[in-house]
PDB file of C-alpha atoms and ligand atoms in Angstrom:
ATOM      1  CA  MET A   1      40.768 141.923 101.748  1.00  0.00           C
ATOM      2  CA  LYS A   2      40.440 144.504 104.729  1.00  0.00           C
ATOM      3  CA  LEU A   3      36.963 146.635 104.826  1.00  0.00           C
ATOM      4  CA  TYR A   4      37.499 149.984 107.200  1.00  0.00           C
ATOM      5  CA  GLY A   5      33.998 150.917 108.104  1.00  0.00           C
ATOM      6  CA  SER A   6      31.948 151.845 110.967  1.00  0.00           C
ATOM      7  CA  LYS A   7      28.710 149.659 112.062  1.00  0.00           C
ATOM      8  CA  THR A   8      26.264 152.439 111.598  1.00  0.00           C
ATOM      9  CA  SER A   9      27.138 153.410 108.315  1.00  0.00           C
ATOM     10  CA  PRO A  10      24.789 152.093 105.679  1.00  0.00           C
ATOM     11  CA  PHE A  11      27.259 152.675 102.861  1.00  0.00           C
ATOM     12  CA  VAL A  12      29.628 150.154 104.385  1.00  0.00           C
ATOM     13  CA  ARG A  13      26.502 147.644 105.350  1.00  0.00           C
ATOM     14  CA  LYS A  14      26.204 147.685 101.444  1.00  0.00           C
ATOM     15  CA  ILE A  15      29.611 145.814 101.292  1.00  0.00           C
ATOM     16  CA  ARG A  16      29.452 143.955 104.145  1.00  0.00           C
ATOM     17  CA  VAL A  17      25.969 142.441 103.394  1.00  0.00           C
ATOM     18  CA  LEU A  18      27.424 141.599  99.879  1.00  0.00           C
ATOM     19  CA  ALA A  19      30.232 140.082 100.996  1.00  0.00           C
ATOM     20  CA  ALA A  20      28.604 137.699 103.132  1.00  0.00           C
ATOM     21  CA  GLU A  21      25.894 136.759 100.485  1.00  0.00           C
ATOM     22  CA  PHE A  22      28.686 136.253  97.976  1.00  0.00           C
ATOM     23  CA  HIS A  23      31.059 134.613 100.555  1.00  0.00           C
ATOM     24  CA  LEU A  24      34.041 137.205  99.770  1.00  0.00           C
ATOM     25  CA  PRO A  25      36.733 137.174 101.826  1.00  0.00           C
ATOM     26  CA  VAL A  26      36.349 140.473 103.519  1.00  0.00           C
ATOM     27  CA  THR A  27      37.498 141.438 106.842  1.00  0.00           C
ATOM     28  CA  PHE A  28      35.633 143.965 108.217  1.00  0.00           C
ATOM     29  CA  ILE A  29      37.755 146.493 110.778  1.00  0.00           C
ATOM     30  CA  PRO A  30      35.904 149.273 112.868  1.00  0.00           C
ATOM     31  CA  GLU A  31      36.769 152.717 111.673  1.00  0.00           C
ATOM     32  CA  ASP A  32      34.922 155.823 113.056  1.00  0.00           C
ATOM     33  CA  PRO A  33      34.812 158.372 110.390  1.00  0.00           C
ATOM     34  CA  TRP A  34      34.107 161.136 112.098  1.00  0.00           C
ATOM     35  CA  ALA A  35      37.758 160.795 114.256  1.00  0.00           C
ATOM     36  CA  LYS A  36      39.534 161.324 110.801  1.00  0.00           C
ATOM     37  CA  SER A  37      42.427 159.067 112.155  1.00  0.00           C
ATOM     38  CA  GLU A  38      45.510 159.273 110.057  1.00  0.00           C
ATOM     39  CA  LEU A  39      45.305 156.168 109.139  1.00  0.00           C
ATOM     40  CA  LEU A  40      41.766 156.856 107.730  1.00  0.00           C
ATOM     41  CA  LEU A  41      43.220 159.898 105.757  1.00  0.00           C
ATOM     42  CA  GLY A  42      45.965 158.166 104.638  1.00  0.00           C
ATOM     43  CA  LEU A  43      43.827 155.918 103.043  1.00  0.00           C
ATOM     44  CA  ASN A  44      41.421 158.171 101.427  1.00  0.00           C
ATOM     45  CA  PRO A  45      41.603 161.546 101.562  1.00  0.00           C
ATOM     46  CA  LEU A  46      37.945 162.543 101.730  1.00  0.00           C
ATOM     47  CA  GLY A  47      37.925 161.145 104.954  1.00  0.00           C
ATOM     48  CA  LYS A  48      35.075 158.671 105.001  1.00  0.00           C
ATOM     49  CA  VAL A  49      34.091 155.084 104.779  1.00  0.00           C
ATOM     50  CA  PRO A  50      34.039 152.494 103.623  1.00  0.00           C
ATOM     51  CA  VAL A  51      37.508 151.898 102.283  1.00  0.00           C
ATOM     52  CA  LEU A  52      38.904 148.317 100.975  1.00  0.00           C
ATOM     53  CA  VAL A  53      42.165 147.328 101.083  1.00  0.00           C
ATOM     54  CA  MET A  54      42.740 144.493  98.434  1.00  0.00           C
ATOM     55  CA  PRO A  55      45.338 141.723  98.589  1.00  0.00           C
ATOM     56  CA  ASP A  56      47.961 143.350  96.476  1.00  0.00           C
ATOM     57  CA  GLY A  57      47.783 146.621  98.740  1.00  0.00           C
ATOM     58  CA  GLN A  58      45.511 148.476  96.508  1.00  0.00           C
ATOM     59  CA  VAL A  59      43.115 150.886  98.274  1.00  0.00           C
ATOM     60  CA  VAL A  60      39.654 151.417  96.935  1.00  0.00           C
ATOM     61  CA  TYR A  61      37.103 154.076  98.300  1.00  0.00           C
ATOM     62  CA  ASP A  62      33.618 154.618  97.741  1.00  0.00           C
ATOM     63  CA  SER A  63      31.081 152.168  98.157  1.00  0.00           C
ATOM     64  CA  LEU A  64      30.338 151.433  94.308  1.00  0.00           C
ATOM     65  CA  ALA A  65      33.835 151.662  93.450  1.00  0.00           C
ATOM     66  CA  ILE A  66      34.150 149.061  96.395  1.00  0.00           C
ATOM     67  CA  ILE A  67      31.329 146.933  95.038  1.00  0.00           C
ATOM     68  CA  ASP A  68      32.834 147.192  91.438  1.00  0.00           C
ATOM     69  CA  ALA A  69      36.220 145.979  92.497  1.00  0.00           C
ATOM     70  CA  LEU A  70      34.518 142.939  94.447  1.00  0.00           C
ATOM     71  CA  ASP A  71      32.768 141.909  91.280  1.00  0.00           C
ATOM     72  CA  GLN A  72      35.238 142.306  89.176  1.00  0.00           C
ATOM     73  CA  SER A  73      37.204 139.448  91.424  1.00  0.00           C
ATOM     74  CA  ARG A  74      34.467 136.927  90.663  1.00  0.00           C
ATOM     75  CA  ASP A  75      33.845 134.791  87.358  1.00  0.00           C
ATOM     76  CA  GLU A  76      31.781 136.688  84.957  1.00  0.00           C
ATOM     77  CA  ALA A  77      28.737 134.294  85.190  1.00  0.00           C
ATOM     78  CA  GLN A  78      28.689 135.284  89.027  1.00  0.00           C
ATOM     79  CA  ARG A  79      28.601 138.866  88.904  1.00  0.00           C
ATOM     80  CA  MET A  80      26.332 140.937  90.602  1.00  0.00           C
ATOM     81  CA  ILE A  81      26.432 143.496  87.996  1.00  0.00           C
ATOM     82  CA  PRO A  82      26.501 142.329  84.414  1.00  0.00           C
ATOM     83  CA  SER A  83      29.604 143.358  82.536  1.00  0.00           C
ATOM     84  CA  LYS A  84      27.473 145.193  79.906  1.00  0.00           C
ATOM     85  CA  GLY A  85      24.488 145.754  77.911  1.00  0.00           C
ATOM     86  CA  ALA A  86      20.713 146.468  79.357  1.00  0.00           C
ATOM     87  CA  LYS A  87      21.028 144.621  82.226  1.00  0.00           C
ATOM     88  CA  ARG A  88      24.278 146.253  83.547  1.00  0.00           C
ATOM     89  CA  ILE A  89      22.479 149.930  83.009  1.00  0.00           C
ATOM     90  CA  GLU A  90      19.426 148.433  84.941  1.00  0.00           C
ATOM     91  CA  ALA A  91      21.612 146.864  87.775  1.00  0.00           C
ATOM     92  CA  LEU A  92      23.481 150.062  88.172  1.00  0.00           C
ATOM     93  CA  GLN A  93      19.955 152.165  88.253  1.00  0.00           C
ATOM     94  CA  TRP A  94      18.987 150.126  90.965  1.00  0.00           C
ATOM     95  CA  HIS A  95      21.968 150.819  92.878  1.00  0.00           C
ATOM     96  CA  VAL A  96      21.632 154.668  92.326  1.00  0.00           C
ATOM     97  CA  LEU A  97      17.958 154.646  93.702  1.00  0.00           C
ATOM     98  CA  ALA A  98      18.908 152.593  96.418  1.00  0.00           C
ATOM     99  CA  HIS A  99      22.036 154.827  97.331  1.00  0.00           C
ATOM    100  CA  GLY A 100      20.111 157.736  96.935  1.00  0.00           C
ATOM    101  CA  LEU A 101      17.519 156.552  99.443  1.00  0.00           C
ATOM    102  CA  ILE A 102      20.519 156.219 101.703  1.00  0.00           C
ATOM    103  CA  GLU A 103      21.804 159.462 100.971  1.00  0.00           C
ATOM    104  CA  ALA A 104      18.677 161.434 101.719  1.00  0.00           C
ATOM    105  CA  ALA A 105      18.014 159.446 105.040  1.00  0.00           C
ATOM    106  CA  VAL A 106      21.679 160.497 106.202  1.00  0.00           C
ATOM    107  CA  ASN A 107      21.089 163.968 104.865  1.00  0.00           C
ATOM    108  CA  ARG A 108      18.174 164.542 106.923  1.00  0.00           C
ATOM    109  CA  LEU A 109      19.586 162.420 109.880  1.00  0.00           C
ATOM    110  CA  LEU A 110      22.484 165.166 110.188  1.00  0.00           C
ATOM    111  CA  GLU A 111      20.270 167.880 109.875  1.00  0.00           C
ATOM    112  CA  THR A 112      18.474 166.936 112.763  1.00  0.00           C
ATOM    113  CA  ARG A 113      21.645 166.838 114.585  1.00  0.00           C
ATOM    114  CA  ARG A 114      22.845 170.466 114.255  1.00  0.00           C
ATOM    115  CA  PRO A 115      21.840 172.370 117.077  1.00  0.00           C
ATOM    116  CA  ASP A 116      18.321 173.938 116.996  1.00  0.00           C
ATOM    117  CA  ASP A 117      19.291 177.183 116.305  1.00  0.00           C
ATOM    118  CA  LYS A 118      21.169 176.054 113.320  1.00  0.00           C
ATOM    119  CA  GLN A 119      18.724 173.718 111.966  1.00  0.00           C
ATOM    120  CA  MET A 120      16.898 174.330 108.213  1.00  0.00           C
ATOM    121  CA  PRO A 121      13.580 172.725 108.171  1.00  0.00           C
ATOM    122  CA  GLU A 122      13.526 173.191 104.243  1.00  0.00           C
ATOM    123  CA  MET A 123      16.483 170.802 104.284  1.00  0.00           C
ATOM    124  CA  MET A 124      14.931 168.057 106.150  1.00  0.00           C
ATOM    125  CA  VAL A 125      11.763 168.374 103.870  1.00  0.00           C
ATOM    126  CA  ARG A 126      13.999 168.377 101.010  1.00  0.00           C
ATOM    127  CA  GLU A 127      15.409 165.303 101.932  1.00  0.00           C
ATOM    128  CA  GLU A 128      11.956 163.707 102.920  1.00  0.00           C
ATOM    129  CA  GLN A 129      10.329 164.718  99.512  1.00  0.00           C
ATOM    130  CA  ARG A 130      13.486 162.992  97.751  1.00  0.00           C
ATOM    131  CA  PHE A 131      12.782 160.042  99.901  1.00  0.00           C
ATOM    132  CA  ALA A 132       9.188 159.641  99.171  1.00  0.00           C
ATOM    133  CA  ARG A 133       9.655 160.433  95.433  1.00  0.00           C
ATOM    134  CA  THR A 134      12.241 157.768  94.918  1.00  0.00           C
ATOM    135  CA  LEU A 135      10.499 155.222  96.887  1.00  0.00           C
ATOM    136  CA  ASP A 136       7.171 156.014  94.926  1.00  0.00           C
ATOM    137  CA  ARG A 137       9.113 155.632  91.445  1.00  0.00           C
ATOM    138  CA  ILE A 138      10.262 152.075  92.970  1.00  0.00           C
ATOM    139  CA  GLU A 139       7.216 150.656  94.292  1.00  0.00           C
ATOM    140  CA  HIS A 140       5.816 151.856  90.543  1.00  0.00           C
ATOM    141  CA  GLN A 141       9.191 149.995  88.823  1.00  0.00           C
ATOM    142  CA  LEU A 142       8.383 147.113  90.573  1.00  0.00           C
ATOM    143  CA  ALA A 143       4.831 146.673  90.298  1.00  0.00           C
ATOM    144  CA  GLY A 144       5.397 146.021  86.694  1.00  0.00           C
ATOM    145  CA  HIS A 145       8.649 144.812  86.769  1.00  0.00           C
ATOM    146  CA  PRO A 146       9.529 142.538  89.529  1.00  0.00           C
ATOM    147  CA  VAL A 147      13.330 142.127  90.383  1.00  0.00           C
ATOM    148  CA  ALA A 148      15.603 139.267  92.062  1.00  0.00           C
ATOM    149  CA  ALA A 149      12.557 136.566  92.711  1.00  0.00           C
ATOM    150  CA  GLY A 150      13.500 133.769  94.112  1.00  0.00           C
ATOM    151  CA  SER A 151      15.182 132.464  97.331  1.00  0.00           C
ATOM    152  CA  GLN A 152      18.393 134.117  96.758  1.00  0.00           C
ATOM    153  CA  PRO A 153      17.884 137.955  96.730  1.00  0.00           C
ATOM    154  CA  GLY A 154      19.791 139.460  94.067  1.00  0.00           C
ATOM    155  CA  PHE A 155      21.595 142.723  93.923  1.00  0.00           C
ATOM    156  CA  ALA A 156      18.722 145.202  93.883  1.00  0.00           C
ATOM    157  CA  ALA A 157      16.945 143.699  96.536  1.00  0.00           C
ATOM    158  CA  LEU A 158      20.067 143.589  99.140  1.00  0.00           C
ATOM    159  CA  MET A 159      20.634 146.996  97.929  1.00  0.00           C
ATOM    160  CA  LEU A 160      16.957 148.533  98.599  1.00  0.00           C
ATOM    161  CA  GLY A 161      17.441 146.049 101.854  1.00  0.00           C
ATOM    162  CA  VAL A 162      20.229 147.837 103.252  1.00  0.00           C
ATOM    163  CA  ALA A 163      18.714 151.283 102.050  1.00  0.00           C
ATOM    164  CA  MET A 164      15.017 150.499 103.933  1.00  0.00           C
ATOM    165  CA  LEU A 165      16.647 148.950 106.951  1.00  0.00           C
ATOM    166  CA  TYR A 166      18.686 151.808 107.490  1.00  0.00           C
ATOM    167  CA  ALA A 167      15.425 153.844 106.840  1.00  0.00           C
ATOM    168  CA  ASP A 168      13.475 151.627 110.097  1.00  0.00           C
ATOM    169  CA  PHE A 169      16.535 152.723 112.015  1.00  0.00           C
ATOM    170  CA  ARG A 170      17.122 156.289 111.608  1.00  0.00           C
ATOM    171  CA  TYR A 171      14.134 157.237 109.511  1.00  0.00           C
ATOM    172  CA  PRO A 172      11.010 155.045 110.938  1.00  0.00           C
ATOM    173  CA  HIS A 173       8.060 155.650 109.247  1.00  0.00           C
ATOM    174  CA  ASP A 174       5.217 153.380 107.977  1.00  0.00           C
ATOM    175  CA  TRP A 175       6.416 152.984 104.286  1.00  0.00           C
ATOM    176  CA  ARG A 176       5.625 149.710 104.054  1.00  0.00           C
ATOM    177  CA  ALA A 177       1.822 150.077 104.076  1.00  0.00           C
ATOM    178  CA  THR A 178       1.785 152.368 101.385  1.00  0.00           C
ATOM    179  CA  HIS A 179       4.476 150.664  99.340  1.00  0.00           C
ATOM    180  CA  PRO A 180       4.089 146.740  99.288  1.00  0.00           C
ATOM    181  CA  HIS A 181       5.947 145.771  96.546  1.00  0.00           C
ATOM    182  CA  LEU A 182       9.077 146.957  97.827  1.00  0.00           C
ATOM    183  CA  ALA A 183       8.060 145.652 101.040  1.00  0.00           C
ATOM    184  CA  GLY A 184       7.233 142.399  99.822  1.00  0.00           C
ATOM    185  CA  LEU A 185      11.162 142.117  97.753  1.00  0.00           C
ATOM    186  CA  ILE A 186      13.124 142.844 101.035  1.00  0.00           C
ATOM    187  CA  ALA A 187      10.611 140.847 103.428  1.00  0.00           C
ATOM    188  CA  GLY A 188      12.720 138.778 105.624  1.00  0.00           C
ATOM    189  CA  LEU A 189      15.858 140.191 104.722  1.00  0.00           C
ATOM    190  CA  GLU A 190      16.566 141.142 108.234  1.00  0.00           C
ATOM    191  CA  GLU A 191      16.629 137.642 109.357  1.00  0.00           C
ATOM    192  CA  ARG A 192      19.455 136.523 106.864  1.00  0.00           C
ATOM    193  CA  PRO A 193      23.042 135.950 108.272  1.00  0.00           C
ATOM    194  CA  SER A 194      24.455 139.123 106.103  1.00  0.00           C
ATOM    195  CA  PHE A 195      21.871 141.291 107.854  1.00  0.00           C
ATOM    196  CA  THR A 196      21.710 139.976 111.147  1.00  0.00           C
ATOM    197  CA  GLN A 197      25.457 139.859 111.269  1.00  0.00           C
ATOM    198  CA  THR A 198      26.109 143.563 109.849  1.00  0.00           C
ATOM    199  CA  GLY A 199      23.740 145.622 111.743  1.00  0.00           C
ATOM    200  CA  PRO A 200      24.177 148.799 113.574  1.00  0.00           C
ATOM    201  CA  THR A 201      24.088 146.954 116.772  1.00  0.00           C
ATOM    202  CA  ALA A 202      25.418 143.773 115.911  1.00  0.00           C
TER     203      ALA A 202
HETATM  204  N1  GSH B   1      29.696 158.187  98.438  1.00  0.00           N
HETATM  205  C1  GSH B   1      30.324 157.905  99.409  1.00  0.00           C
HETATM  206  C2  GSH B   1      29.591 158.137 101.000  1.00  0.00           C
HETATM  207  C3  GSH B   1      30.494 157.505 102.185  1.00  0.00           C
HETATM  208  C4  GSH B   1      29.940 158.603 103.433  1.00  0.00           C
HETATM  209  O1  GSH B   1      29.500 159.217 103.200  1.00  0.00           O
HETATM  210  N2  GSH B   1      30.261 157.570 104.452  1.00  0.00           N
HETATM  211  C5  GSH B   1      30.069 158.308 106.052  1.00  0.00           C
HETATM  212  C6  GSH B   1      29.508 157.425 107.161  1.00  0.00           C
HETATM  213  S1  GSH B   1      27.937 157.113 106.725  1.00  0.00           S
HETATM  214  C7  GSH B   1      30.911 159.130 106.196  1.00  0.00           C
HETATM  215  O2  GSH B   1      32.354 158.475 106.252  1.00  0.00           O
HETATM  216  N3  GSH B   1      31.057 160.332 106.391  1.00  0.00           N
HETATM  217  C8  GSH B   1      31.954 161.168 107.053  1.00  0.00           C
HETATM  218  C9  GSH B   1      32.432 162.580 106.694  1.00  0.00           C
HETATM  219  O3  GSH B   1      31.409 162.593 106.045  1.00  0.00           O
HETATM  220  O4  GSH B   1      33.238 162.739 107.084  1.00  0.00           O
HETATM  221  C10 GSH B   1      30.307 156.135  99.340  1.00  0.00           C
HETATM  222  O5  GSH B   1      29.285 155.557  98.618  1.00  0.00           O
HETATM  223  O6  GSH B   1      31.003 155.336  99.753  1.00  0.00           O
END
């Protein structure tokens, strides 16, 4: 399978990390989504990465759809997202929280990149508040309900790891001191090959 994406995109990194952790046969092909190449627009009219091309040529875009496609290619017992029931909802909700953190950090970054006279500080504050609220909720949930303990980090830990390491990269602030359960959950992930091989400067 071929995965088109940029090294700095956290949406792409979600897929690369999962592919490495779960030994999925995914080949990474660099593609700058801002250049809007004919290739990218032909694959995905939204002009965004990640895009996955499956062995039979089927094209999948949007990171969650890609995660689902990869998951469906595995035995049911090995799935990252259980196929039904409360556990499925729980896994998807963890994904939503991690993905929402990424979106907030990306939106904040894009606002900082607009020309000075076009920036809207209230938009940055809005994203920072969204980020902070979500972190607090995650910390609260982890305090009462630890996820993915053990030597093999689970889906929630990996997705939150991608989100928080992206924050360290593009929105650095001291969230660890105030969110120790989250800090503990993702501690050490950055040393795993799935993370060292997929970082923005790897
Ligand atoms: N919901 C999409 C978001 C993907 C996305 O926004 N990717 C960014 C890269 S970080 C992109 O391609 N941006 C180009 C653009 O917005 O034109 C997903 O989860 O895959």
